CSV table of C-alpha atoms (C1' of nucleotides) in Angstrom, one decimal:
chain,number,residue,atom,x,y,z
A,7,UNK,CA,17.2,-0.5,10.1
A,8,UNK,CA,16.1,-3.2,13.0
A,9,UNK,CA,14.9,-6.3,13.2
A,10,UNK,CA,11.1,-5.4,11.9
A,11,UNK,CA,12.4,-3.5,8.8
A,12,UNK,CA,13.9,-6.8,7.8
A,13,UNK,CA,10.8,-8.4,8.5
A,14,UNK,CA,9.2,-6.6,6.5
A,15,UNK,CA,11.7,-7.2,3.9
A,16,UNK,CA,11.6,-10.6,4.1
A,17,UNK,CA,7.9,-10.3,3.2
A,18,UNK,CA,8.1,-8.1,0.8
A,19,UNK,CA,10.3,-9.8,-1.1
A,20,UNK,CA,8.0,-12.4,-1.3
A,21,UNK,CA,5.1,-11.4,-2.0
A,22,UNK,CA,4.4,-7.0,-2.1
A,23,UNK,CA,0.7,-7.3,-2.8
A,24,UNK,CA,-0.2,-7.6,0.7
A,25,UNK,CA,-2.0,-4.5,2.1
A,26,UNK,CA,0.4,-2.8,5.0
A,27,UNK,CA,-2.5,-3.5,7.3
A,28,UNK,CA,-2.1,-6.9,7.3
A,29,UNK,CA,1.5,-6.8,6.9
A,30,UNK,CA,1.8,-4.9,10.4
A,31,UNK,CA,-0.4,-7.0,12.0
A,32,UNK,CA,2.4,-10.3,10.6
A,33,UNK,CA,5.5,-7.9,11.7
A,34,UNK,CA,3.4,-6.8,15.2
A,35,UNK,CA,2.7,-3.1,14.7
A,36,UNK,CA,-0.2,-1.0,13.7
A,37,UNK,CA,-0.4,0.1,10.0
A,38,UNK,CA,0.6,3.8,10.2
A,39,UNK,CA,4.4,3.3,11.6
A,40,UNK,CA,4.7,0.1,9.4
A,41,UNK,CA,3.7,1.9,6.3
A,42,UNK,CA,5.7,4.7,7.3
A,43,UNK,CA,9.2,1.7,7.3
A,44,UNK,CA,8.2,1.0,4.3
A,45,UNK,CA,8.2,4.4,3.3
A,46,UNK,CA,11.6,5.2,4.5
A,47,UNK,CA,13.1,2.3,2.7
A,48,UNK,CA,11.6,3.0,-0.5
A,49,UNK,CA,13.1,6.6,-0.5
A,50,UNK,CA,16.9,5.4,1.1
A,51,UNK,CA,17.0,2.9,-1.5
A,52,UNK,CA,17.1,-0.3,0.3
A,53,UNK,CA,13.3,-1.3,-1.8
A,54,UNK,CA,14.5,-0.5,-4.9
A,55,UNK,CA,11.0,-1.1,-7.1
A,56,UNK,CA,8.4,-3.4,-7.0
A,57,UNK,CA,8.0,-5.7,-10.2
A,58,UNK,CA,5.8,-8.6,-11.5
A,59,UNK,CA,7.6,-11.5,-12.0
A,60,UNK,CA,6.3,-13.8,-15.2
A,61,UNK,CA,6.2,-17.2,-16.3
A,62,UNK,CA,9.0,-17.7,-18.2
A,63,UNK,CA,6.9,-20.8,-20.4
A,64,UNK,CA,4.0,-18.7,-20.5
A,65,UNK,CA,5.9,-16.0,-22.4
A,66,UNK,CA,7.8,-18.3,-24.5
A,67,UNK,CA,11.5,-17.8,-23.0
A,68,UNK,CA,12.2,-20.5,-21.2
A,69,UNK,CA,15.9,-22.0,-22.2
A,70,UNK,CA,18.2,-20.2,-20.5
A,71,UNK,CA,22.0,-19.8,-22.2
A,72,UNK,CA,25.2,-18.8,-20.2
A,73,UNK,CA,27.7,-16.8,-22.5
A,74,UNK,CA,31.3,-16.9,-21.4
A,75,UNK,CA,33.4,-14.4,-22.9
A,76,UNK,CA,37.0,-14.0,-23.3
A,77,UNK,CA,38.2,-10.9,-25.2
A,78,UNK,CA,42.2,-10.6,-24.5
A,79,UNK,CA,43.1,-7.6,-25.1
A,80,UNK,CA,41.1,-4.8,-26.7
A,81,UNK,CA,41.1,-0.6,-26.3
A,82,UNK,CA,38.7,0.9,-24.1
A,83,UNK,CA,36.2,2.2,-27.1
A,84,UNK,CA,36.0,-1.6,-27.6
A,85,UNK,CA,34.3,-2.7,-24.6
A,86,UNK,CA,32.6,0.5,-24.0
A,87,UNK,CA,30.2,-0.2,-27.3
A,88,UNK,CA,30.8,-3.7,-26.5
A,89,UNK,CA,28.8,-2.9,-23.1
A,90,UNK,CA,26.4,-0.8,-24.6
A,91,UNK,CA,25.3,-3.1,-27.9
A,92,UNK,CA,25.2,-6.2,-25.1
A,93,UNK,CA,23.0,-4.0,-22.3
A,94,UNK,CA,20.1,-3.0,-25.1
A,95,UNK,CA,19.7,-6.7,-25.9
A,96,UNK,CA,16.1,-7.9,-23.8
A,97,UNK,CA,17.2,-11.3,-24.1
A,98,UNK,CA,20.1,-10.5,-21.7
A,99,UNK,CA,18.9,-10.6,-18.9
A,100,UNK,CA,22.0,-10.5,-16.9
A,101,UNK,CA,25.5,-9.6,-17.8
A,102,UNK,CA,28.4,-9.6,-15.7
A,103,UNK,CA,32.5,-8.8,-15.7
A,104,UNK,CA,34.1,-11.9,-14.2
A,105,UNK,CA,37.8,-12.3,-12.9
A,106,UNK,CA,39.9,-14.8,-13.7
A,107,UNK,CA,39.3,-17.2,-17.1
A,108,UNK,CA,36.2,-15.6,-18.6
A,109,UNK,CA,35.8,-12.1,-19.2
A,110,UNK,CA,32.0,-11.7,-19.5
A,111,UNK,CA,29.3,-13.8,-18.7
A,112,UNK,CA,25.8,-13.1,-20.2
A,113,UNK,CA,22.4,-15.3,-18.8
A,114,UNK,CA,20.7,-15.0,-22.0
A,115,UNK,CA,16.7,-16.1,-22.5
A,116,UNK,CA,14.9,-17.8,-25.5
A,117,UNK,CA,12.4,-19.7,-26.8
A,118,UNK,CA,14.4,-22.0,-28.1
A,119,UNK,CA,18.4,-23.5,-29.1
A,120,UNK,CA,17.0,-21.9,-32.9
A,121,UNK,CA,16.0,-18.7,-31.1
A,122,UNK,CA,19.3,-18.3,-29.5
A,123,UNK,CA,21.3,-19.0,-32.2
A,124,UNK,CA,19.5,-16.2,-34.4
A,125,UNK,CA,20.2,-14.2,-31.6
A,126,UNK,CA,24.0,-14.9,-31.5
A,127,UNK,CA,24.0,-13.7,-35.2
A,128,UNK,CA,22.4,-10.2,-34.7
A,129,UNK,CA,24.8,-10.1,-31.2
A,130,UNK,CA,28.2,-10.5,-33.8
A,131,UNK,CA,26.3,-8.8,-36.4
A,132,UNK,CA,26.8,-5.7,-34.0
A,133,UNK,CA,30.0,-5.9,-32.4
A,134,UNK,CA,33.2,-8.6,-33.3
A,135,UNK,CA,33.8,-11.0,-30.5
A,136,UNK,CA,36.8,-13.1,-29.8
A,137,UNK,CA,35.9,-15.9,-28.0
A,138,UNK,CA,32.9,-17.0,-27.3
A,139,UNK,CA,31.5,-20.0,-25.5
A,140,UNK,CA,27.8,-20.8,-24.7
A,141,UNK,CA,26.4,-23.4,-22.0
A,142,UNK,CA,22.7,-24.4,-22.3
A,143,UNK,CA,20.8,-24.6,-18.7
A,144,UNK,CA,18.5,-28.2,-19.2
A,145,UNK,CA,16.5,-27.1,-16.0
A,146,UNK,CA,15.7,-24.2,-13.7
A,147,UNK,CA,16.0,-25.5,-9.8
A,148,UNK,CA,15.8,-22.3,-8.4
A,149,UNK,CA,15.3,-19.0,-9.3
A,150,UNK,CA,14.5,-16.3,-7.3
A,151,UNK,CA,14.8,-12.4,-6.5
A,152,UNK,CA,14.7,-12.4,-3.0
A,153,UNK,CA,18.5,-11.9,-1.3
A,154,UNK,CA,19.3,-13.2,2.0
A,155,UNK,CA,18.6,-11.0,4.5
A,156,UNK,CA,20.7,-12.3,6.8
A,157,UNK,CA,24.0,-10.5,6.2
A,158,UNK,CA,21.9,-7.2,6.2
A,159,UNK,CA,23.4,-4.6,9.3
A,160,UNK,CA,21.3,-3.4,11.9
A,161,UNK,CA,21.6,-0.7,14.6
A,162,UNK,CA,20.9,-3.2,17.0
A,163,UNK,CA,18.4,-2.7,19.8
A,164,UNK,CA,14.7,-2.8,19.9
A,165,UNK,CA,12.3,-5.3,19.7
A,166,UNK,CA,12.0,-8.9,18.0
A,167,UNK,CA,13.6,-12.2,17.9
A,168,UNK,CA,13.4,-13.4,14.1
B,20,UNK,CA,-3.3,-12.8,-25.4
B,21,UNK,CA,-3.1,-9.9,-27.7
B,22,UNK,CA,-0.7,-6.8,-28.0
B,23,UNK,CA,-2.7,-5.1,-25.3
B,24,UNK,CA,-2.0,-8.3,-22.7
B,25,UNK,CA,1.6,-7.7,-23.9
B,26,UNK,CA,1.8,-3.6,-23.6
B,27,UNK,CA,0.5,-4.6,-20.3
B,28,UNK,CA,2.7,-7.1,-19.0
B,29,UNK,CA,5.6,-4.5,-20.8
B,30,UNK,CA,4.5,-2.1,-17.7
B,31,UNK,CA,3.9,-4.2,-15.0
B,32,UNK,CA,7.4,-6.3,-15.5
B,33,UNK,CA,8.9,-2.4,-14.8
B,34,UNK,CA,6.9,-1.3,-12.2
B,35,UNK,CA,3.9,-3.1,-10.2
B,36,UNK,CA,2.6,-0.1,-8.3
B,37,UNK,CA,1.1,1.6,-10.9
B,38,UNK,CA,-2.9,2.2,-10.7
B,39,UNK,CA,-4.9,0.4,-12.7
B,40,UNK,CA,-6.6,3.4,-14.3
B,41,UNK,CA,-2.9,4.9,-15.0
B,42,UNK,CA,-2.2,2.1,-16.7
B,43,UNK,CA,-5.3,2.0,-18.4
B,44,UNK,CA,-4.6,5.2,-20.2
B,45,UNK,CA,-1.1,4.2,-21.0
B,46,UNK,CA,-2.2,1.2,-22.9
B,47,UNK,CA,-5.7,3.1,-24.0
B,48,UNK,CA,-8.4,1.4,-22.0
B,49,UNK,CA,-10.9,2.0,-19.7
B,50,UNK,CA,-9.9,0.6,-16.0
B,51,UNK,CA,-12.2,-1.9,-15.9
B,52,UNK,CA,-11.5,-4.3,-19.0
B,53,UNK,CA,-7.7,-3.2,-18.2
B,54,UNK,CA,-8.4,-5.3,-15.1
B,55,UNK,CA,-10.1,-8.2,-16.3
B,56,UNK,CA,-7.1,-8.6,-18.3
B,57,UNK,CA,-4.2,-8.2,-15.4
B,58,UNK,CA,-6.8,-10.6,-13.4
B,59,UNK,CA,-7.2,-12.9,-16.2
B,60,UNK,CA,-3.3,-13.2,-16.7
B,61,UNK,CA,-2.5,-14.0,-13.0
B,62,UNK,CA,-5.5,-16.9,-12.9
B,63,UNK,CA,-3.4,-18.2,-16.1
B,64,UNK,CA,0.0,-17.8,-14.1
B,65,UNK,CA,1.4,-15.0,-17.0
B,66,UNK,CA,1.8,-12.9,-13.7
B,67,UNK,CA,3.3,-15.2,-11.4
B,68,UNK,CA,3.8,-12.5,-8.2
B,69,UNK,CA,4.4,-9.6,-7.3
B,70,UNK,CA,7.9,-9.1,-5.6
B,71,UNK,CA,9.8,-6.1,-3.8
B,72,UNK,CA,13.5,-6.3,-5.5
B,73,UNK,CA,16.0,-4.7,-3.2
B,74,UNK,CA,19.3,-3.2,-3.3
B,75,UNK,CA,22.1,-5.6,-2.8
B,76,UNK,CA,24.4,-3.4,-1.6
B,77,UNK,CA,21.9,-1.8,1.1
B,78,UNK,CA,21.4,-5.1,2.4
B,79,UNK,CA,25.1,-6.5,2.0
B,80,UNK,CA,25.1,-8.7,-1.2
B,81,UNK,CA,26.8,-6.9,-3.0
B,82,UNK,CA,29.2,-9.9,-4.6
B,83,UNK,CA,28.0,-12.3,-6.8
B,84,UNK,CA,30.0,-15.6,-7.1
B,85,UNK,CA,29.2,-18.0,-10.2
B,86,UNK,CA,29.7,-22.2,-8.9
B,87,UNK,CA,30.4,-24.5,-11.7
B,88,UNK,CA,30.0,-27.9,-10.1
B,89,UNK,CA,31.4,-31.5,-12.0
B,90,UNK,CA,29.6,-34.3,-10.8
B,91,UNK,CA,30.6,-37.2,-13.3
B,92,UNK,CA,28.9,-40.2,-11.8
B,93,UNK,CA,26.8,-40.1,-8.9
B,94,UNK,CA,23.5,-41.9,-7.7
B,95,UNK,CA,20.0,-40.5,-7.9
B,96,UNK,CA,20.0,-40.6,-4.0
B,97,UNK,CA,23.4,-37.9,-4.3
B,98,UNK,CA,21.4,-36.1,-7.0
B,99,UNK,CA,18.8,-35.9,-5.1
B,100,UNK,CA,20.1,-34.5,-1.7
B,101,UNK,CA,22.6,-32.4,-3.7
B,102,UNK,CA,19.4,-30.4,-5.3
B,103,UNK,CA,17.8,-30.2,-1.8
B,104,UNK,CA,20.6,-29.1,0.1
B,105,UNK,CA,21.7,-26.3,-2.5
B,106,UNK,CA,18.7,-24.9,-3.0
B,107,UNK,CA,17.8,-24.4,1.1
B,108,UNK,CA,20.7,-21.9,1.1
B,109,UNK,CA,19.3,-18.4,1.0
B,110,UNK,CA,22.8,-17.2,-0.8
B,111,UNK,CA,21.9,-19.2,-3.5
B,112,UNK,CA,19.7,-17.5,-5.9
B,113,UNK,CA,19.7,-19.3,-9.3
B,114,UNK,CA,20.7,-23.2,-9.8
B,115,UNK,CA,20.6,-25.1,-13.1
B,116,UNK,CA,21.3,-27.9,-14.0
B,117,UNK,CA,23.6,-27.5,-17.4
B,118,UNK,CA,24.7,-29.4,-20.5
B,119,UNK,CA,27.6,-29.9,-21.5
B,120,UNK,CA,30.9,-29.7,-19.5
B,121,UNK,CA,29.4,-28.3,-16.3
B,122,UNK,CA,27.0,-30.4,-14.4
B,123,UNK,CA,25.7,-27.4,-12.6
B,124,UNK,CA,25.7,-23.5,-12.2
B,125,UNK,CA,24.8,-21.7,-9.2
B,126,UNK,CA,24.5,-17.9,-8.4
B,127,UNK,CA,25.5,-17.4,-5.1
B,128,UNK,CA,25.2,-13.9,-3.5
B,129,UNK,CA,27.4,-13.0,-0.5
B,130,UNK,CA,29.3,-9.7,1.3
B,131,UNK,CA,32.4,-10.7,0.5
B,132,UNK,CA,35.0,-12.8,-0.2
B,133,UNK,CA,34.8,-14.5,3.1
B,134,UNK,CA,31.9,-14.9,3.3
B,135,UNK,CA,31.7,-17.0,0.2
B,136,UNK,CA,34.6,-19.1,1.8
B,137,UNK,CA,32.4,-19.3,4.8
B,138,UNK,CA,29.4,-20.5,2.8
B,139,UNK,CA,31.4,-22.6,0.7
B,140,UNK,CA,32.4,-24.8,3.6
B,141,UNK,CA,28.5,-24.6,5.0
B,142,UNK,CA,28.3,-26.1,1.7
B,143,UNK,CA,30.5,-29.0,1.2
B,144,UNK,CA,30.0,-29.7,5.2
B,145,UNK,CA,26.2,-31.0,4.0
B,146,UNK,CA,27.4,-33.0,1.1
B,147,UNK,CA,30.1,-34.2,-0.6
B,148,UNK,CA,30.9,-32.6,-4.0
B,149,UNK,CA,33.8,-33.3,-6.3
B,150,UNK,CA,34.8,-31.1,-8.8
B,151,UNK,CA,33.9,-27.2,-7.8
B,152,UNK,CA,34.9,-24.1,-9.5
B,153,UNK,CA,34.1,-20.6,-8.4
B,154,UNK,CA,34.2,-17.6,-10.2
B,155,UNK,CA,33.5,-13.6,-9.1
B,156,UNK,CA,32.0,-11.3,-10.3
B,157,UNK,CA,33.6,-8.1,-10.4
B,158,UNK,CA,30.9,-5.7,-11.9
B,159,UNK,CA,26.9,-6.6,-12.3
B,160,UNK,CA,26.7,-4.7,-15.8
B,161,UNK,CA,23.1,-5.4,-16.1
B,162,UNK,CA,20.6,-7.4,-14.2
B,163,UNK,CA,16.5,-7.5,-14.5
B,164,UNK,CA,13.7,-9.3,-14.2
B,165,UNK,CA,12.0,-8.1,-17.4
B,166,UNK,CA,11.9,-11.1,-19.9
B,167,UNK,CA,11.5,-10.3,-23.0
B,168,UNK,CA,7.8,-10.5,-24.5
B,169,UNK,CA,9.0,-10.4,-28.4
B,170,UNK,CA,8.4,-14.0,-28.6
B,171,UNK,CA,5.3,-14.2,-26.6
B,172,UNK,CA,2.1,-16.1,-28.2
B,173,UNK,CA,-0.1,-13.4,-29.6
B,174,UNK,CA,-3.7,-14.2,-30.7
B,175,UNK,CA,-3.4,-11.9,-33.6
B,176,UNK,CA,-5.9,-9.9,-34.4
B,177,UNK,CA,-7.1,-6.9,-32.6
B,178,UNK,CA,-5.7,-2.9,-32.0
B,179,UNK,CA,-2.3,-1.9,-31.3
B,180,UNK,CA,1.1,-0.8,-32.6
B,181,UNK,CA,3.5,-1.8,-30.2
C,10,DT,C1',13.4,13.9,37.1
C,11,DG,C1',12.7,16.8,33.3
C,12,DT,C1',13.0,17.4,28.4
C,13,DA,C1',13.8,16.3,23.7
C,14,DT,C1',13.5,13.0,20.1
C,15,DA,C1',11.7,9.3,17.9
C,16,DA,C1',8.4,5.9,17.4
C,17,DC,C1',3.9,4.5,18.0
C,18,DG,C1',-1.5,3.9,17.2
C,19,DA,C1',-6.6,5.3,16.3
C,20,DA,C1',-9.3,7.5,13.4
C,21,DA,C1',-10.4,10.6,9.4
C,22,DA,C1',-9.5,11.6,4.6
C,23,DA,C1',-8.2,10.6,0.1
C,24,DT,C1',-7.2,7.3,-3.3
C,25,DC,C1',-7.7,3.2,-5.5
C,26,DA,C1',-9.4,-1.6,-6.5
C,27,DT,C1',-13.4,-4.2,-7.5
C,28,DT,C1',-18.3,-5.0,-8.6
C,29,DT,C1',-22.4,-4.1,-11.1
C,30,DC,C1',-24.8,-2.9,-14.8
C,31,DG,C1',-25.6,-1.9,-19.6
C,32,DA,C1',-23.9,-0.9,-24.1
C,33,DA,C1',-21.1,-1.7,-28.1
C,34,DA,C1',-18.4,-4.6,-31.2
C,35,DG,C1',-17.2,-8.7,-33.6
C,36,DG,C1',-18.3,-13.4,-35.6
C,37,DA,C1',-21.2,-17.1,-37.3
C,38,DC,C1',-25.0,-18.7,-39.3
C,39,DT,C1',-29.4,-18.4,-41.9
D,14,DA,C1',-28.2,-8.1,-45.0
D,15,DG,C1',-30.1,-9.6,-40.6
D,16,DT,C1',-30.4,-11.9,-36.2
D,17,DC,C1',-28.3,-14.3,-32.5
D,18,DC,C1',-24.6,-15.1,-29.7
D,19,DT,C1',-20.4,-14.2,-27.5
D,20,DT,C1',-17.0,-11.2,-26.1
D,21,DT,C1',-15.1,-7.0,-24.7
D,22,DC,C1',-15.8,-2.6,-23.4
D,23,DG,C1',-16.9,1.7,-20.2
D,24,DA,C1',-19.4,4.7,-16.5
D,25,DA,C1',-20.8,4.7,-12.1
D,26,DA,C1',-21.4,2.7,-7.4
D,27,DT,C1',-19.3,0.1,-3.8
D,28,DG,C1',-15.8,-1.4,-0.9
D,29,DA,C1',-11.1,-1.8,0.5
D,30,DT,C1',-6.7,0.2,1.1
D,31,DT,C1',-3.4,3.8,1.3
D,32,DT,C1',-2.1,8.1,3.3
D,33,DT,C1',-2.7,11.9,6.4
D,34,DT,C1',-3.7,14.0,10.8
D,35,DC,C1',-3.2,14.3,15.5
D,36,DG,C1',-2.5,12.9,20.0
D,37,DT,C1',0.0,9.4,22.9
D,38,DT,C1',3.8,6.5,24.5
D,39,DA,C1',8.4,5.0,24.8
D,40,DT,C1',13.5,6.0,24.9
D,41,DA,C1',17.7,8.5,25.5
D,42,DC,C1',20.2,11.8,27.7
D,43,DA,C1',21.3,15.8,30.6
DNA sequence: TGTATAACGAAAAATCATTTCGAAAGGACT
DNA sequence: AGTCCTTTCGAAATGATTTTTCGTTATACA
């Protein structure tokens, strides 16, 4: 990967509706070997699938609520089905093991504080749960799904200067 | 928006690059009202984009650091360059502002540990910031973009199981 | 300097998105 | 029930884009 693979990234990431003609002609090659870059990233991995992102309002989720868990000690059959009941939830949207003080750490979505808490009840209702701790998000500043591109290793050579 | 709209969006939140007839049969249309409708949904900003997501550890992003920040008493002019300067970092990718005992929560994506040390003094070299805690992640269990559209809106009436 | 390998680009072919045109379905009102 | 009106649908034509094909150009290396 070079310098006009990330560039093409970098759009990408954006915004993947634009036709690989015109994305050449923004990255400075003619369609055939920027389609084919493309091409080669999809199958190595690096573009892992191509989404549409909503509007969280529009489809009624839009408070946002960070779990922290803390489980202390507890066999491995535990958080196994702990993993599993967690993962099948759609209103978790990510899920993380932490180190340090927390445990687990779940970004949950909802309509509302109502929503979430009849949520919380089908969540115990599946699996018992130590300790538990939820933080309400009053605002979104930023969200996005593009990652920084700029850590990303190239075989360096070739062409370009951004 | 009906339970068509939503088998839809259902799709389209997994994978964009389907065609529009494909889709049509999966939701039992013909390709032409099937899309009216994805048209429709994107002049209503339903469908906000259409993104590439890529592989964090293809493009070296693999760790995920959470930022709880305290802020006690500040001005507006602080809160106000604190939100600017945070979000222009590309490592950043979600910031909220939060209730309770956190001020704020950022997701900051990074290759390693040092390189969050790195960005963490990038950070506090652009503005002051009292109380910070970080926390890593040791294991994305479960991330996605797919909200979920059990709460949606529905103009009920019309076809449809699902 | 020759050769191999990899990347390029123009143009053709195939696929897909979008428009156009009627037809059908559902509601409201008489 | 019947007519009008509105909305949604679907087949086919059009236009744009993706994907393939083929020949050319650049780069590395002996």
């Amino acid at each position: 990967m070079d310098r006009l693979d990330r560039k093409i990234l970098r759009i990408l990431q954006e915004d993947s509706t634009l036709a690989v003609a015109d994305l050449a002609k923004k990255v400075g090659l003619s369609t055939t070997p920027c389609w084919r870059r493309i091409q080669k990233m999809e199958e190595d991995g690096v573009i892992r699938r191509r989404v549409a992102l909503l509007d969280p309002v529009k489809v009624n989720t839009k408070v946002t609520v960070f779990v922290s868990i803390r489980t202390a000690s507890h066999s491995i059959e535990w958080l196994k089905r702990f993993s599993e009941v967690v993962v099948d939830f759609p209103e978790v949207v990510e899920f993380y093991r932490m180190s340090g003080d927390v445990d687990y750490l779940l970004r949950v979505v909802v309509p509302d504080i109502g929503s979430y808490d009849a949520f919380y009840k089908r969540l115990i209702a599946k699996i018992e749960i130590r300790d538990v701790s939820s933080a309400f998000a009053m605002e979104q500043i930023k969200y996005t799904t593009e990652l920084p591109l700029d850590y990303m290793v190239l075989d360096n050579q070739k062409s370009g200067e951004d």
